[in-house]
Short mmCIF file of N, CA and C in Angstrom, two decimals:
data_model
loop_
_atom_site.label_atom_id
_atom_site.label_comp_id
_atom_site.label_asym_id
_atom_site.label_seq_id
_atom_site.Cartn_x
_atom_site.Cartn_y
_atom_site.Cartn_z
N UNK A 1 1.14 7.96 -16.80
CA UNK A 1 0.24 7.37 -15.89
C UNK A 1 1.34 7.69 -14.10
N UNK A 2 0.27 7.86 -13.57
CA UNK A 2 1.02 7.60 -12.04
C UNK A 2 0.47 6.78 -11.41
N UNK A 3 1.28 5.90 -10.95
CA UNK A 3 1.04 4.56 -10.07
C UNK A 3 1.60 4.70 -8.90
N UNK A 4 0.82 4.66 -7.62
CA UNK A 4 1.20 4.72 -5.92
C UNK A 4 0.77 3.28 -5.92
N UNK A 5 1.96 2.78 -4.95
CA UNK A 5 2.13 1.10 -4.44
C UNK A 5 1.74 1.54 -3.03
N UNK A 6 1.35 1.16 -2.28
CA UNK A 6 0.78 1.20 -0.57
C UNK A 6 1.57 -0.24 -0.29
N UNK A 7 2.97 0.00 0.52
CA UNK A 7 3.18 -1.34 1.23
C UNK A 7 3.94 -0.92 2.22
N UNK A 8 3.50 -2.08 3.59
CA UNK A 8 4.20 -1.79 4.79
C UNK A 8 5.25 -1.85 4.74
N UNK A 9 6.05 -2.67 3.86
CA UNK A 9 7.48 -3.11 3.77
C UNK A 9 7.96 -2.63 2.64
N UNK A 10 9.31 -2.46 2.68
CA UNK A 10 10.21 -2.21 1.43
C UNK A 10 11.50 -2.02 1.54
N UNK A 11 12.32 -2.44 0.84
CA UNK A 11 13.86 -2.69 1.04
C UNK A 11 14.31 -1.11 1.53
N UNK A 12 15.22 -1.43 2.60
CA UNK A 12 15.90 -2.39 3.19
C UNK A 12 15.08 -3.19 4.23
N UNK A 13 14.06 -2.82 4.92
CA UNK A 13 13.26 -4.18 5.50
C UNK A 13 13.18 -5.24 4.75
N UNK A 14 13.13 -6.25 5.52
CA UNK A 14 13.53 -8.01 4.96
C UNK A 14 12.09 -8.46 4.93
N UNK A 15 11.26 -8.47 3.89
CA UNK A 15 10.12 -8.97 3.68
C UNK A 15 9.76 -9.50 2.31
N UNK A 16 9.23 -10.57 2.07
CA UNK A 16 9.12 -11.01 0.88
C UNK A 16 8.41 -10.08 -0.05
N UNK A 17 7.07 -9.61 0.49
CA UNK A 17 6.57 -8.98 -0.04
C UNK A 17 7.23 -7.47 -0.24
N UNK A 18 8.08 -6.98 0.62
CA UNK A 18 8.58 -6.02 0.11
C UNK A 18 9.52 -6.18 -1.14
N UNK A 19 10.38 -7.14 -1.07
CA UNK A 19 11.27 -7.55 -2.09
C UNK A 19 10.36 -7.80 -3.37
N UNK A 20 9.48 -8.42 -3.62
CA UNK A 20 8.32 -8.21 -4.50
C UNK A 20 7.90 -7.00 -5.11
N UNK A 21 7.63 -6.21 -4.14
CA UNK A 21 7.33 -4.78 -4.36
C UNK A 21 8.15 -3.85 -4.97
N UNK A 22 9.75 -4.14 -4.28
CA UNK A 22 10.93 -3.17 -5.08
C UNK A 22 10.66 -3.87 -6.24
N UNK A 23 10.97 -5.06 -7.11
CA UNK A 23 11.02 -5.50 -8.08
C UNK A 23 9.91 -4.60 -9.10
N UNK A 24 8.85 -4.95 -8.50
CA UNK A 24 7.44 -4.48 -9.38
C UNK A 24 7.46 -2.93 -9.43
N UNK A 25 7.93 -2.23 -8.64
CA UNK A 25 8.21 -0.97 -8.55
C UNK A 25 9.10 -0.29 -9.74
N UNK A 26 10.21 -1.19 -9.85
CA UNK A 26 11.66 -0.82 -10.42
C UNK A 26 10.95 -1.23 -12.35
N UNK A 27 10.36 -2.10 -12.12
CA UNK A 27 9.77 -2.88 -13.67
C UNK A 27 9.29 -1.69 -14.23
N UNK A 28 8.04 -1.30 -13.48
CA UNK A 28 7.04 -0.37 -14.10
C UNK A 28 7.69 1.01 -14.00
N UNK A 29 8.86 1.51 -13.24
CA UNK A 29 8.99 2.93 -13.43
C UNK A 29 9.84 2.66 -14.79
N UNK A 30 10.55 1.92 -15.06
CA UNK A 30 11.15 1.83 -16.62
C UNK A 30 10.45 1.93 -17.79
N UNK A 31 9.09 2.00 -17.44
CA UNK A 31 8.19 1.88 -18.81
C UNK A 31 8.08 3.34 -19.25
N UNK A 32 8.44 3.61 -20.57
CA UNK A 32 8.09 5.35 -20.61
C UNK A 32 6.60 5.98 -20.20
N UNK A 33 6.49 7.09 -19.69
CA UNK A 33 5.64 7.81 -19.20
C UNK A 33 4.79 7.10 -17.90
N UNK A 34 5.61 6.32 -17.45
CA UNK A 34 4.85 5.94 -16.23
C UNK A 34 5.62 6.27 -15.13
N UNK A 35 5.14 7.17 -14.07
CA UNK A 35 5.52 7.52 -12.85
C UNK A 35 5.31 6.68 -11.79
N UNK A 36 6.33 6.25 -10.77
CA UNK A 36 5.51 5.42 -9.74
C UNK A 36 6.10 5.59 -8.50
N UNK A 37 5.29 5.85 -7.55
CA UNK A 37 5.78 6.18 -6.59
C UNK A 37 5.66 5.12 -4.70
N UNK A 38 6.19 5.17 -4.16
CA UNK A 38 5.96 4.41 -3.08
C UNK A 38 5.32 4.51 -1.98
N UNK A 39 4.45 4.23 -1.48
CA UNK A 39 3.97 4.56 0.08
C UNK A 39 4.33 3.62 1.28
N UNK A 40 5.37 3.88 1.92
CA UNK A 40 5.77 2.46 2.93
C UNK A 40 5.84 2.67 4.24
N UNK A 41 6.09 1.90 5.40
CA UNK A 41 6.20 1.87 6.27
C UNK A 41 7.58 2.47 6.83
N UNK A 42 7.50 2.63 8.19
CA UNK A 42 9.04 3.09 9.02
C UNK A 42 9.73 1.82 8.94
N UNK A 43 11.28 1.96 8.95
CA UNK A 43 12.39 1.26 8.69
C UNK A 43 12.51 1.03 6.95
N UNK A 44 11.70 1.97 6.43
CA UNK A 44 11.90 1.44 4.64
C UNK A 44 12.45 2.80 4.04
N UNK A 45 13.37 3.21 5.23
CA UNK A 45 13.80 4.61 4.26
C UNK A 45 14.79 4.42 3.73
N UNK A 46 14.89 5.10 2.32
CA UNK A 46 16.37 5.10 1.73
C UNK A 46 17.02 6.03 1.34
N UNK A 47 18.23 6.36 1.43
CA UNK A 47 19.07 7.27 1.42
C UNK A 47 18.90 8.21 0.23
N UNK A 48 18.70 7.41 -0.99
CA UNK A 48 18.11 8.29 -2.44
C UNK A 48 17.25 7.53 -3.00
N UNK A 49 16.57 8.19 -3.98
CA UNK A 49 15.70 7.39 -4.86
C UNK A 49 16.36 6.22 -5.53
N UNK A 50 15.73 4.97 -5.21
CA UNK A 50 16.35 3.86 -5.99
C UNK A 50 15.60 4.06 -7.49
N UNK A 51 16.21 3.63 -8.72
CA UNK A 51 15.98 4.01 -9.99
C UNK A 51 15.14 5.04 -9.96
N UNK A 52 14.10 4.80 -10.77
CA UNK A 52 13.16 5.96 -11.24
C UNK A 52 11.84 6.11 -10.00
N UNK A 53 11.67 5.24 -8.85
CA UNK A 53 10.64 4.99 -7.91
C UNK A 53 11.18 6.30 -7.27
N UNK A 54 10.07 6.99 -6.83
CA UNK A 54 9.73 7.83 -5.88
C UNK A 54 9.28 7.83 -4.53
N UNK A 55 9.97 7.80 -3.84
CA UNK A 55 9.27 7.70 -2.09
C UNK A 55 8.62 8.65 -1.69
N UNK A 56 7.16 8.28 -1.88
CA UNK A 56 6.42 9.42 -1.15
C UNK A 56 6.56 9.91 0.18
N UNK A 57 6.54 8.81 1.05
CA UNK A 57 6.71 8.95 2.42
C UNK A 57 6.76 7.83 3.13
N UNK A 58 7.08 7.65 4.29
CA UNK A 58 7.29 6.71 5.19
C UNK A 58 6.26 6.77 6.14
N UNK A 59 5.56 6.11 6.42
CA UNK A 59 4.69 6.05 7.86
C UNK A 59 4.84 5.68 8.62
N UNK A 60 4.83 6.45 9.85
CA UNK A 60 5.37 5.67 11.10
C UNK A 60 4.56 4.91 11.80
N UNK A 61 3.39 4.87 11.53
CA UNK A 61 2.25 3.92 11.95
C UNK A 61 1.31 3.60 10.97
N UNK A 62 0.23 2.45 10.63
CA UNK A 62 -0.45 2.21 9.99
C UNK A 62 -1.79 2.23 10.50
N UNK A 63 -1.94 3.33 11.71
CA UNK A 63 -3.07 3.20 12.30
C UNK A 63 -4.01 4.18 12.01
N UNK A 64 -5.09 3.93 12.41
CA UNK A 64 -6.57 5.11 11.90
C UNK A 64 -6.18 6.49 12.31
N UNK A 65 -5.21 6.56 13.21
CA UNK A 65 -4.79 8.07 13.55
C UNK A 65 -4.08 8.96 12.28
N UNK A 66 -3.37 7.76 11.68
CA UNK A 66 -2.89 8.31 10.58
C UNK A 66 -3.11 8.55 9.34
N UNK A 67 -4.64 7.86 9.12
CA UNK A 67 -5.30 7.84 7.70
C UNK A 67 -5.25 9.13 7.16
N UNK A 68 -5.62 10.30 7.84
CA UNK A 68 -5.28 11.96 7.46
C UNK A 68 -3.84 12.03 6.75
N UNK A 69 -2.83 11.87 7.37
CA UNK A 69 -1.70 11.90 6.91
C UNK A 69 -1.41 11.00 5.76
N UNK A 70 -1.66 9.93 5.35
CA UNK A 70 -1.75 9.47 4.31
C UNK A 70 -2.81 9.93 3.25
N UNK A 71 -3.97 10.01 3.35
CA UNK A 71 -4.50 10.67 2.53
C UNK A 71 -3.84 11.71 1.58
N UNK A 72 -3.24 12.56 2.68
CA UNK A 72 -2.73 14.30 2.29
C UNK A 72 -1.61 13.54 1.21
N UNK A 73 -0.95 12.88 1.89
CA UNK A 73 0.21 12.08 0.71
C UNK A 73 0.19 11.55 -0.64
N UNK A 74 -0.79 10.64 -0.46
CA UNK A 74 -1.55 10.36 -1.83
C UNK A 74 -2.41 11.33 -2.58
N UNK A 75 -3.04 12.73 -1.98
CA UNK A 75 -3.74 13.74 -2.94
C UNK A 75 -2.09 14.60 -3.44
N UNK A 76 -1.07 14.54 -2.77
CA UNK A 76 -0.15 15.27 -3.51
C UNK A 76 0.84 14.90 -4.31
N UNK A 77 0.73 13.26 -4.41
CA UNK A 77 1.21 12.52 -5.52
C UNK A 77 0.33 12.44 -6.94
N UNK A 78 -1.15 12.62 -6.45
CA UNK A 78 -2.24 12.48 -7.34
C UNK A 78 -1.92 11.66 -8.50
N UNK A 79 -2.32 10.06 -8.05
CA UNK A 79 -1.74 8.67 -9.04
C UNK A 79 -3.27 8.69 -9.92
N UNK A 80 -2.90 8.03 -10.78
CA UNK A 80 -4.05 7.35 -11.48
C UNK A 80 -4.74 6.18 -11.00
N UNK A 81 -3.84 5.28 -10.31
CA UNK A 81 -3.75 4.34 -9.75
C UNK A 81 -3.74 3.85 -8.68
N UNK A 82 -4.39 3.52 -7.56
CA UNK A 82 -3.38 3.03 -6.24
C UNK A 82 -3.62 1.36 -6.30
N UNK A 83 -2.07 0.94 -6.09
CA UNK A 83 -1.83 -0.57 -6.10
C UNK A 83 -1.59 -1.01 -4.28
N UNK A 84 -2.02 -1.58 -3.93
CA UNK A 84 -2.01 -2.38 -2.51
C UNK A 84 -1.46 -3.45 -2.10
N UNK A 85 -0.32 -3.71 -1.42
CA UNK A 85 0.17 -4.97 -1.33
C UNK A 85 -0.31 -5.42 0.30
N UNK A 86 -0.70 -6.55 -0.02
CA UNK A 86 -1.16 -6.99 1.36
C UNK A 86 -1.10 -8.47 1.12
N UNK A 87 -0.89 -8.81 2.32
CA UNK A 87 -0.25 -8.23 4.00
C UNK A 87 1.38 -8.40 3.81
N UNK A 88 1.68 -7.06 4.63
CA UNK A 88 3.52 -7.31 4.49
C UNK A 88 3.80 -6.83 6.20
N UNK A 89 4.94 -7.13 6.64
CA UNK A 89 5.06 -6.96 8.03
C UNK A 89 4.90 -5.77 8.58
N UNK A 90 5.54 -4.64 7.62
CA UNK A 90 5.37 -3.42 8.13
C UNK A 90 3.86 -3.04 8.48
N UNK A 91 2.71 -3.73 8.12
CA UNK A 91 1.80 -3.05 8.48
C UNK A 91 1.12 -3.70 10.39
N UNK A 92 2.46 -4.34 10.50
CA UNK A 92 2.12 -4.70 11.91
C UNK A 92 2.60 -3.67 12.87
N UNK A 93 3.02 -2.41 12.19
CA UNK A 93 3.48 -1.63 13.18
C UNK A 93 2.16 -0.69 13.52
N UNK A 94 1.17 -1.20 13.39
CA UNK A 94 -0.07 -0.43 13.44
C UNK A 94 -0.56 -0.32 14.97
N UNK A 95 0.24 -0.63 15.77
CA UNK A 95 -0.13 -1.03 17.45
C UNK A 95 -1.11 -1.39 17.80
N UNK A 96 -1.61 -1.16 18.59
CA UNK A 96 -2.56 -2.49 19.58
C UNK A 96 -4.00 -2.68 18.93
N UNK A 97 -4.18 -1.09 18.15
CA UNK A 97 -5.41 -1.20 17.28
C UNK A 97 -5.06 -2.66 16.30
N UNK A 98 -3.94 -2.65 15.72
CA UNK A 98 -3.84 -3.25 14.81
C UNK A 98 -3.93 -4.70 15.20
N UNK A 99 -3.59 -4.90 16.55
CA UNK A 99 -3.16 -6.31 17.06
C UNK A 99 -4.74 -6.71 17.54
N UNK A 100 -5.50 -5.66 18.26
CA UNK A 100 -6.81 -6.35 18.29
C UNK A 100 -7.73 -6.55 17.39
N UNK A 101 -7.65 -6.20 16.36
CA UNK A 101 -8.36 -6.04 15.18
C UNK A 101 -8.32 -6.43 14.03
N UNK A 102 -6.85 -7.11 13.86
CA UNK A 102 -6.11 -7.92 12.98
C UNK A 102 -5.98 -7.08 11.55
N UNK A 103 -5.41 -5.72 11.77
CA UNK A 103 -4.72 -5.25 10.60
C UNK A 103 -6.26 -4.41 10.37
N UNK A 104 -6.96 -3.46 10.56
CA UNK A 104 -8.06 -3.09 10.33
C UNK A 104 -8.07 -2.01 9.22
N UNK A 105 -6.87 -1.17 9.88
CA UNK A 105 -6.54 -0.14 9.03
C UNK A 105 -5.99 -0.49 7.55
N UNK A 106 -5.37 -1.35 7.37
CA UNK A 106 -4.72 -1.64 6.12
C UNK A 106 -5.92 -2.27 5.23
N UNK A 107 -6.84 -2.99 5.87
CA UNK A 107 -8.00 -3.62 5.68
C UNK A 107 -8.59 -2.63 4.72
N UNK A 108 -9.15 -1.20 5.62
CA UNK A 108 -9.85 0.03 5.24
C UNK A 108 -9.44 0.66 3.92
N UNK A 109 -7.98 0.46 3.36
CA UNK A 109 -7.51 1.23 2.53
C UNK A 109 -8.20 1.30 0.84
N UNK A 110 -8.63 -0.20 0.71
CA UNK A 110 -9.40 -0.18 -0.47
C UNK A 110 -10.58 0.71 -0.56
N UNK A 111 -11.31 0.79 0.80
CA UNK A 111 -12.19 1.25 0.89
C UNK A 111 -12.43 3.04 1.13
N UNK A 112 -11.23 3.39 1.58
CA UNK A 112 -11.02 4.58 1.45
C UNK A 112 -10.88 5.01 0.56
N UNK A 113 -9.87 4.59 -0.09
CA UNK A 113 -9.30 5.10 -1.66
C UNK A 113 -10.28 5.32 -2.80
N UNK A 114 -11.01 3.97 -2.73
CA UNK A 114 -12.23 4.18 -3.49
C UNK A 114 -13.26 5.33 -3.33
N UNK A 115 -13.29 5.30 -2.29
CA UNK A 115 -14.41 6.79 -1.99
C UNK A 115 -13.49 8.01 -2.16
N UNK A 116 -12.24 8.07 -2.29
CA UNK A 116 -11.60 9.25 -2.20
C UNK A 116 -11.76 9.45 -4.46
N UNK A 117 -11.82 8.42 -4.66
CA UNK A 117 -12.09 8.44 -6.28
C UNK A 117 -11.13 8.07 -6.98
N UNK A 118 -10.11 6.84 -6.26
CA UNK A 118 -8.99 6.36 -6.92
C UNK A 118 -9.03 5.01 -7.42
N UNK A 119 -9.27 4.32 -8.79
CA UNK A 119 -9.15 3.14 -8.91
C UNK A 119 -8.29 2.67 -8.27
N UNK A 120 -8.71 1.33 -7.64
CA UNK A 120 -7.97 0.61 -6.63
C UNK A 120 -7.61 -0.87 -7.18
N UNK A 121 -6.25 -1.08 -7.13
CA UNK A 121 -5.75 -2.74 -7.44
C UNK A 121 -5.24 -3.28 -6.30
N UNK A 122 -5.61 -4.34 -5.76
CA UNK A 122 -4.97 -5.12 -4.51
C UNK A 122 -4.18 -6.44 -5.09
N UNK A 123 -2.95 -6.53 -4.66
CA UNK A 123 -2.57 -7.99 -4.76
C UNK A 123 -2.85 -8.86 -3.37
N UNK A 124 -2.99 -9.69 -3.32
CA UNK A 124 -3.13 -10.29 -1.92
C UNK A 124 -1.92 -11.42 -2.10
N UNK A 125 -1.25 -11.46 -1.10
CA UNK A 125 0.21 -12.62 -1.04
C UNK A 125 0.18 -13.48 0.01
N UNK A 126 -1.34 -13.39 0.50
CA UNK A 126 -1.78 -14.85 1.15
C UNK A 126 -3.04 -15.39 0.86
N UNK A 127 -3.46 -16.58 1.72
CA UNK A 127 -4.80 -17.03 1.23
C UNK A 127 -6.19 -16.24 1.75
N UNK A 128 -7.00 -16.48 1.06
CA UNK A 128 -7.99 -15.33 1.17
C UNK A 128 -8.58 -15.02 2.85
N UNK A 129 -8.59 -16.43 3.27
CA UNK A 129 -8.98 -16.36 4.83
C UNK A 129 -7.97 -15.17 5.52
N UNK A 130 -7.01 -15.17 5.46
CA UNK A 130 -6.16 -14.63 6.09
C UNK A 130 -5.81 -13.08 5.62
N UNK A 131 -6.50 -12.80 4.42
CA UNK A 131 -6.44 -11.38 4.01
C UNK A 131 -7.65 -10.62 4.12
N UNK A 132 -8.67 -10.99 4.53
CA UNK A 132 -9.43 -10.28 4.71
C UNK A 132 -10.39 -10.66 5.96
N UNK A 133 -10.97 -9.75 6.37
CA UNK A 133 -12.14 -9.46 7.63
C UNK A 133 -12.92 -9.01 7.17
N UNK A 134 -13.30 -8.16 6.17
CA UNK A 134 -14.38 -7.49 5.57
C UNK A 134 -15.02 -7.83 4.84
N UNK A 135 -14.41 -8.99 4.27
CA UNK A 135 -15.06 -9.98 3.15
C UNK A 135 -15.35 -8.82 1.82
N UNK A 136 -16.62 -8.96 1.41
CA UNK A 136 -16.93 -8.25 -0.14
C UNK A 136 -16.88 -6.90 0.11
N UNK A 137 -17.09 -6.04 1.11
CA UNK A 137 -16.91 -5.35 1.12
C UNK A 137 -15.35 -4.70 0.89
N UNK A 138 -14.54 -5.07 1.28
CA UNK A 138 -13.09 -4.81 0.75
C UNK A 138 -12.88 -5.18 -0.86
N UNK A 139 -13.90 -6.28 -1.23
CA UNK A 139 -13.32 -6.51 -2.51
C UNK A 139 -14.10 -6.06 -3.49
N UNK A 140 -15.37 -5.09 -3.11
CA UNK A 140 -16.28 -4.77 -3.79
C UNK A 140 -15.57 -2.89 -4.12
N UNK A 141 -14.70 -2.61 -3.16
CA UNK A 141 -14.11 -1.58 -3.67
C UNK A 141 -12.85 -1.40 -4.39
N UNK A 142 -12.67 -2.72 -4.69
CA UNK A 142 -11.55 -3.31 -5.76
C UNK A 142 -11.56 -3.02 -7.44
N UNK A 143 -10.95 -2.42 -7.80
CA UNK A 143 -10.95 -2.40 -9.48
C UNK A 143 -10.45 -3.64 -10.06
N UNK A 144 -9.34 -4.07 -9.58
CA UNK A 144 -8.57 -5.55 -10.11
C UNK A 144 -8.14 -5.92 -8.42
N UNK A 145 -8.10 -7.16 -8.73
CA UNK A 145 -7.50 -8.12 -7.92
C UNK A 145 -6.15 -8.82 -8.54
N UNK A 146 -5.22 -9.13 -7.66
CA UNK A 146 -4.26 -9.78 -8.41
C UNK A 146 -4.18 -10.90 -6.92
N UNK A 147 -3.84 -12.25 -7.05
CA UNK A 147 -4.50 -13.15 -6.11
C UNK A 147 -3.29 -14.33 -6.40
#
């Protein structure tokens, strides 16, 4: 099984969600037959692969302008499931669009990935009202929710 974890922050970036994601990815990668990749944000570059976790790409910005780059990286990895961590400090690098629309690009990920045909799991690390602006549309695009 190939698991792609999408997170705005990952060590060495200081972020509680990034630290959680590091431990989750490392634990999953130790399982026989599980390949784990992490698609993460700028500042999360690491010099070499950490354990068996594969760095897919570091996204410079989580803006709508980069959605095709993000899609391309996902298609190269060919995941069986995409697990989105939300929110993280790294998504704040989405620029002005992010600030105006409250992180809309990262909130669209579940819908976009679902429409691409991938099973989508989300982990929400905050209260419902802080995590969603799209409401039920975002939830309907999920195959599983961890809250």
